[in-house]
Coordinates of C-alpha atoms in Angstrom, one line a residue:
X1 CA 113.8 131.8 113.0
X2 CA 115.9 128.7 112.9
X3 CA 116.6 127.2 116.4
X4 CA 119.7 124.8 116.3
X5 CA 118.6 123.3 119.7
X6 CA 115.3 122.6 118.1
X7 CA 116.7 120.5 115.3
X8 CA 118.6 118.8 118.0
X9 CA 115.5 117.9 119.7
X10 CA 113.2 117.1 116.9
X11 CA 116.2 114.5 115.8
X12 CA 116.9 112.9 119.2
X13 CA 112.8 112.6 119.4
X14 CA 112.1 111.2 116.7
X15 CA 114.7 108.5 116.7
X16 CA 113.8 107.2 120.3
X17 CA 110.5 107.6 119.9
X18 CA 110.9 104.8 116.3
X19 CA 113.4 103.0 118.5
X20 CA 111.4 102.4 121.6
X21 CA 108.4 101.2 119.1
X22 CA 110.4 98.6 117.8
X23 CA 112.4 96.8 121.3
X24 CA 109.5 94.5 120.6
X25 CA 109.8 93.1 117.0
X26 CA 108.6 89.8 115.1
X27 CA 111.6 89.4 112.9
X28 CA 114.8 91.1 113.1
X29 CA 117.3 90.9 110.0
X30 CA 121.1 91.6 110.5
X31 CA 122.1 92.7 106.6
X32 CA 120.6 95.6 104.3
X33 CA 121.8 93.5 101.2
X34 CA 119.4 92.4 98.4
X35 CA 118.3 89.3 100.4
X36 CA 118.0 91.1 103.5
X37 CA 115.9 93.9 101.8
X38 CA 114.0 91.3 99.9
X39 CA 112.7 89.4 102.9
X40 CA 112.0 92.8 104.5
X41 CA 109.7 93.4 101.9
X42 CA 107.7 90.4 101.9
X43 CA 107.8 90.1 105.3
X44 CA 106.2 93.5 106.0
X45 CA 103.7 93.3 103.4
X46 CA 102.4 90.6 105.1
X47 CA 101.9 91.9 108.6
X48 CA 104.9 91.3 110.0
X49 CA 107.0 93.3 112.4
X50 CA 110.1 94.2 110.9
X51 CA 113.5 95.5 111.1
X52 CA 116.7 95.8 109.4
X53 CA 119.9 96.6 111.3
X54 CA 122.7 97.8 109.2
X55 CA 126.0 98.1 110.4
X56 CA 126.6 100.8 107.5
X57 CA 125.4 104.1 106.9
X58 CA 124.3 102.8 103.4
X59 CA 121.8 99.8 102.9
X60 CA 122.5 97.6 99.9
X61 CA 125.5 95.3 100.7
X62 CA 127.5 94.9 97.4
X63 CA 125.0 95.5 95.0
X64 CA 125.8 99.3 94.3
X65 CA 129.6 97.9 92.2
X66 CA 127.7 96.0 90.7
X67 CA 130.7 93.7 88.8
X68 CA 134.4 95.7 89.4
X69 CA 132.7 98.9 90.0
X70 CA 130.4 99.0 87.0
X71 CA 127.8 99.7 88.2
X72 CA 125.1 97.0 86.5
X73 CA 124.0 93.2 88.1
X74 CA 123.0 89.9 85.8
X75 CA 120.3 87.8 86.2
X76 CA 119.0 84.4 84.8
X77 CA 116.5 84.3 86.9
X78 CA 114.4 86.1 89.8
X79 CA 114.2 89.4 87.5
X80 CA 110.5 89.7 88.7
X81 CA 111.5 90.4 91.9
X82 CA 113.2 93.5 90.6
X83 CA 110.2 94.5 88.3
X84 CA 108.1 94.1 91.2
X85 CA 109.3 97.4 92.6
X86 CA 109.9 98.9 89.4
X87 CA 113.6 98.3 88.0
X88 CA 113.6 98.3 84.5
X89 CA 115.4 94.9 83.5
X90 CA 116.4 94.7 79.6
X91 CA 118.3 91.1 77.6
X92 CA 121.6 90.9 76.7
X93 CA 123.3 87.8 75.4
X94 CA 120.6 85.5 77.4
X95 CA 120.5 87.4 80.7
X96 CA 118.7 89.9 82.1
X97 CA 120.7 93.5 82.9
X98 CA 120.0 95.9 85.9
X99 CA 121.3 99.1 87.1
X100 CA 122.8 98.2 90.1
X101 CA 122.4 102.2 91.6
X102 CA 118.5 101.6 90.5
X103 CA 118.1 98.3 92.0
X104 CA 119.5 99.0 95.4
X105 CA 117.6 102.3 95.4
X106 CA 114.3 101.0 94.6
X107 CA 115.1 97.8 96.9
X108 CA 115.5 100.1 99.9
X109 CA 112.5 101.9 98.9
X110 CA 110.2 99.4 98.6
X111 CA 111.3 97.6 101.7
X112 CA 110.2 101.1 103.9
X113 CA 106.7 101.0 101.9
X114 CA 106.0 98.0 102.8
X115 CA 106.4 98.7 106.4
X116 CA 110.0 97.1 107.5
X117 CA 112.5 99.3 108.9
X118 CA 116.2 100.1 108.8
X119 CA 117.9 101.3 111.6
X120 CA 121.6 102.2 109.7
X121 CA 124.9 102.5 111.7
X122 CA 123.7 99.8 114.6
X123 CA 125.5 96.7 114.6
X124 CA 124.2 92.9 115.8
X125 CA 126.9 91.5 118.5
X126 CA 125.1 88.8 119.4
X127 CA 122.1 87.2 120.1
X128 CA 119.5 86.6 123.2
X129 CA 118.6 82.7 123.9
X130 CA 115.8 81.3 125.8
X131 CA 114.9 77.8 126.1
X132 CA 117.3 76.7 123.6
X133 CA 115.6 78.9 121.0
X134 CA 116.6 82.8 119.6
X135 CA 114.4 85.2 120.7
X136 CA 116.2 88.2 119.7
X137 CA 119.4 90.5 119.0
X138 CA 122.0 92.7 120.7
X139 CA 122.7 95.4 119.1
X140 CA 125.3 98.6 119.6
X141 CA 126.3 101.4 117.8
X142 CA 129.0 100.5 114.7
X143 CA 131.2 103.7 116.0
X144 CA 131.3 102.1 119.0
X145 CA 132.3 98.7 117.7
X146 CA 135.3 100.6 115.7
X147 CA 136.6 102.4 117.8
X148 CA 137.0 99.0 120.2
X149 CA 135.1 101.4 123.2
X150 CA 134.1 99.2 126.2
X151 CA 130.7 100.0 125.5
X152 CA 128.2 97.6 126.5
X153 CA 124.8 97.0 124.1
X154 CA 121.3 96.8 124.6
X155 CA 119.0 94.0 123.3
X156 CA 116.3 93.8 120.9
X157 CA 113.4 91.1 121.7
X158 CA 112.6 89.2 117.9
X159 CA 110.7 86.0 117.5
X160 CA 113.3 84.9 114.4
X161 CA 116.5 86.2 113.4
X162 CA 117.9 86.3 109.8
X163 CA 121.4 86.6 109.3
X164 CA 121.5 88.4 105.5
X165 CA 125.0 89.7 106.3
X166 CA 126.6 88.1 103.2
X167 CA 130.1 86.3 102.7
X168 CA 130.7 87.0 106.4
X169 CA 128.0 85.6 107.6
X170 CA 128.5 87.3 111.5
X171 CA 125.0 85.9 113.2
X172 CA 125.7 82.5 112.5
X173 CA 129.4 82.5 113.6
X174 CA 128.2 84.2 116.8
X175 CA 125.8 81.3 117.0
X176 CA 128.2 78.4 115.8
X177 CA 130.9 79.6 118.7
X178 CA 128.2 79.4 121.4
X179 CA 125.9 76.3 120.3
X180 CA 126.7 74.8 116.8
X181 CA 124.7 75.1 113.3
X182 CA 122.4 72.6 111.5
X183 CA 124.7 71.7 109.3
X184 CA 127.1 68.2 108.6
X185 CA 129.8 69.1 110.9
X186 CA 127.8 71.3 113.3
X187 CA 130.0 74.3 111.9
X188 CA 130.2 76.9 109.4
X189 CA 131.3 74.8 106.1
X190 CA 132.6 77.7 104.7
X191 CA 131.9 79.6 101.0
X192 CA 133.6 77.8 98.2
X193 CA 135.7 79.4 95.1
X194 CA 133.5 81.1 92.2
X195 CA 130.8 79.1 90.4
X196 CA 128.3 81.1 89.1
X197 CA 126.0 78.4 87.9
X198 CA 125.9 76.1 91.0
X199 CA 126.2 79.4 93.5
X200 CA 122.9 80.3 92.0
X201 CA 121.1 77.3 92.9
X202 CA 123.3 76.2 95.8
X203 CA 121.8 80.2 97.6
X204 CA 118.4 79.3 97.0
X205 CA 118.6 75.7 98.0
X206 CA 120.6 76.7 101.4
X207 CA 118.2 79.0 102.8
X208 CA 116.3 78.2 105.5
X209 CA 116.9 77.5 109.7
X210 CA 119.9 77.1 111.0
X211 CA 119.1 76.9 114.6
X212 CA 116.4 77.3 116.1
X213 CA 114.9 80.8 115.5
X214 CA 117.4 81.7 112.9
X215 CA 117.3 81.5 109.9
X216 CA 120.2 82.5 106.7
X217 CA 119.6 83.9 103.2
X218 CA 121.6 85.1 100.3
X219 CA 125.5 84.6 100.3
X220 CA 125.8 84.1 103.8
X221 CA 123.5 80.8 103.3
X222 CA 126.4 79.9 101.1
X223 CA 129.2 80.3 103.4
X224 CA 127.1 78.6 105.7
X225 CA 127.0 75.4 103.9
X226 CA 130.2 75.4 102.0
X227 CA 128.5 76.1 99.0
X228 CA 130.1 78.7 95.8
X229 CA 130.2 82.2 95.7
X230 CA 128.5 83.6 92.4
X231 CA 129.9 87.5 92.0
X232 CA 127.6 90.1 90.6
X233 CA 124.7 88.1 89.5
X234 CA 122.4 88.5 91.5
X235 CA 118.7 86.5 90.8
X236 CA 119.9 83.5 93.6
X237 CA 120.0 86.7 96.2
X238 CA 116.7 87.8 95.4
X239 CA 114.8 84.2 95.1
X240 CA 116.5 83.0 98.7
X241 CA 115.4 86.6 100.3
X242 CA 111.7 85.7 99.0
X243 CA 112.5 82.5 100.2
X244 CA 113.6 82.9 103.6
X245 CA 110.0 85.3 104.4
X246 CA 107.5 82.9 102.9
X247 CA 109.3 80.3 105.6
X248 CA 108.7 82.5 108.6
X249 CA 105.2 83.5 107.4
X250 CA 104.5 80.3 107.9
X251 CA 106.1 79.7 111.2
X252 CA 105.0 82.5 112.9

């Protein structure tokens, strides 16, 4: 016989008992978009304590439109990352084609094999500093956050940060407010118009520490340093998520 108080029980268990293992974490990423989900995966494969902290139900940012709602991305480059974990990339016209519903899918996937995980619905609302350094997140739930309840959060000890949260780039405007960036002006340059070919580079190029213990990847690198936005190509995303875990591999 089906107990409904059971189910309630086995759900509430489950999650607290995964939550309470992971107060304690080596990297925390705010962002389940292709960058975020791509550091995830190298980061976890090599050892590293990981999770992802999605402020949506769904992981995967703006990849599932793909360009205006059809549903397939363009590369020029980084298509290994995608064939890595099993997308089937074919040419067209000098660029490689994906299915966007594929390449999220198998993104997300991958990510959880490798060990990281994603904890869906929670939002980042700031950030804990000690010594001048980040040393984790605060995090509450994104119903919470929406419906404006005076709720307060609960923090989340991480020994780097990555802020993978895209065009808006929400950890390092958190940051900026409170401290200042590494960048020219000490602020958030802000993301330029379209420029497919020099967004692409610019994303790669951009990624890396922008104060101490945190670090940005894919568009929110851009917006960060007032470089282009690239729409739905997607290569730049992938390479600066690869990126951004071989840096923190190295630094912690």
């Amino acid at each position: 016989m089906i107990r409904d108080i059971e189910i309630t029980k086995i759900i509430v268990k489950t999650f607290l008992e995964e939550f309470l293992d992971n107060l304690e974490i080596d990297v925390a990423i705010a962002g389940a978009g292709p960058s975020g989900l791509t550091a995830a995966r190298y980061l976890a494969r090599s050892g590293k304590k990981v999770v992802v902290f999605e402020r949506h139900l769904a992981p995967g940012g703006g990849m599932w439109g793909g360009g205006i709602g059809y549903p397939f991305v363009v590369m020029k480059q980084g298509k290994e990352l995608l064939e890595e974990v099993g997308v089937k990339c074919f040419k067209r016209d000098g660029y490689w084609v994906a299915s966007s519903i594929e390449a999220v899918s198998k993104l997300v996937s991958s990510a959880i094999d490798s060990g990281a995980k994603i904890f869906n619905g929670i939002t980042i609302e700031d950030v804990m500093v000690k010594d001048g350094k980040i040393n984790g997140v605060v995090i509450n739930w994104s119903a919470i956050k929406e419906a404006k309840m005076h709720v307060d959060p609960v923090s989340i000890e991480a020994k780097c940060v990555i802020d993978a949260t895209g065009h808006d780039c929400d950890i390092a405007r958190i940051v900026e407010k409170k401290y200042g960036l590494n960048t020219p002006s000490k602020r958030i340059e802000g993301e330029k118009a379209m420029w497919a070919d020099e967004g692409e580079r610019k994303t790669v190029e951009n990624t890396g520490e922008i104060f101490p213990g945190l670090y940005v990847t894919g568009m929110a690198a851009n917006a960060v340093f007032g470089a282009p936005r690239m729409g739905p190509i997607f290569g730049g995303m992938l390479l600066s998520g690869k990126k951004v875990a071989e840096i923190i591999i190295k630094k912690i």
